[in-house]
Amino acid sequence: MSTKTSLIAWLIYPAVMILVIGLHFQLLNLAWAIHWAAYVPVMLGALTVNLLERKFPHQPQWQPDRYDWGNDLVFMLLVQVLLPRFLSFFIAVTLLAALQQYGMVLEGFWPHQWPIAVQALLMLLAADLLRYWLHRAAHEWPPLWRLHAVHHSPKKLYWLNVGRFHPLDKSLQYLLDALPFIVLGVSAEVLALYFVFYAINGFFQHCNIELRLGALNYLISGPELHRWHHSKIIAESNNNYGNNLIIWDIAFGTRFLPDDKQVEELGLINRSYPTSFWTQMKTPFIKGLDKG
């Protein structure tokens, strides 16, 4: 790796993250609607990560083909974009109405007076702790693993397959990293800031870019750590459960980042696990497909 390429590898993650979050705040200052002030930076961030994958690939053989793009685009649109809206409407709104009906107002349990960035950090810490244990359970408890195996089925990592989750798996995640905070009345500004970081870090976490996070690997669950989580070798993949942060893995002894080797093969032990979207809607219910 040349000195120029090495410098770029160190700068990519912090530079893109700072620019995207900065753009989010700038659009809010320009009085953009909050959803557009969140979605536009995320979409530009996705485009940037995609271009960087083409220019600085970590593994050239992980470059997606048209089949990968088609499948993962369906997952992204249906599972990551539409499903959370459906859940918010039918679960969050219904639950909030029920709580209000019985006089159970939980908004007082959240520090609404804190600065927005500090509230977003608190949400990040709390949501990641809940997701850590759900994610770990999904690797250690067979009924959950059958759902989660869908996410581990790709044999290559690139930014768009961050969205490859079975809808039931995604619904369980929603119950822990979104619903509690909606019920607590966390403001739209805090939720938007959390979403921007969550989305961009997720794109990077699964990206096929040659980059380095250095000391951030003790704070952020980034690509260098997450590639090991997608290893075909179970002793390697049953680590690094953090969704955005790696601090809970450090606390509970599951951080794994060897410095003397690279990930060799990704995916499941069952190399014939179905890969299409519609087939993967059924695979959790077919016995024996989820090995690895």
PDB file of C-alpha atoms in Angstrom, residues 24 33 48 74 76 82-83 93 104 106 138 164 174 185 195 233 246 270 281 288:
ATOM      1  CA  HIS A  24     -27.473  16.914   8.346  1.00  0.00           C
ATOM      2  CA  ALA A  33     -38.042  19.068   6.952  1.00  0.00           C
ATOM      3  CA  THR A  48     -19.977   8.024  -1.578  1.00  0.00           C
ATOM      4  CA  VAL A  74     -35.088  -5.550  -2.550  1.00  0.00           C
ATOM      5  CA  MET A  76     -33.026  -2.631   1.543  1.00  0.00           C
ATOM      6  CA  LEU A  82     -40.758   0.080   4.423  1.00  0.00           C
ATOM      7  CA  LEU A  83     -40.929  -2.425   7.291  1.00  0.00           C
ATOM      8  CA  VAL A  93     -48.702   4.307  17.587  1.00  0.00           C
ATOM      9  CA  MET A 104     -48.940   5.626  31.720  1.00  0.00           C
ATOM     10  CA  LEU A 106     -43.129   7.452  30.176  1.00  0.00           C
ATOM     11  CA  ALA A 138     -29.278 -14.841  17.624  1.00  0.00           C
ATOM     12  CA  ARG A 164     -30.036  -8.257   4.229  1.00  0.00           C
ATOM     13  CA  TYR A 174     -36.990  -2.739  15.996  1.00  0.00           C
ATOM     14  CA  GLY A 185     -40.845  10.303  23.715  1.00  0.00           C
ATOM     15  CA  PHE A 195     -30.449   7.410  12.283  1.00  0.00           C
ATOM     16  CA  ILE A 233     -15.442 -20.099  10.841  1.00  0.00           C
ATOM     17  CA  ILE A 246     -17.721  -2.253  20.066  1.00  0.00           C
ATOM     18  CA  ASN A 270     -23.741 -24.560   4.145  1.00  0.00           C
ATOM     19  CA  MET A 281     -38.213 -15.560   3.274  1.00  0.00           C
ATOM     20  CA  GLY A 288     -31.011 -27.895   8.399  1.00  0.00           C
TER      21      GLY A 288
END
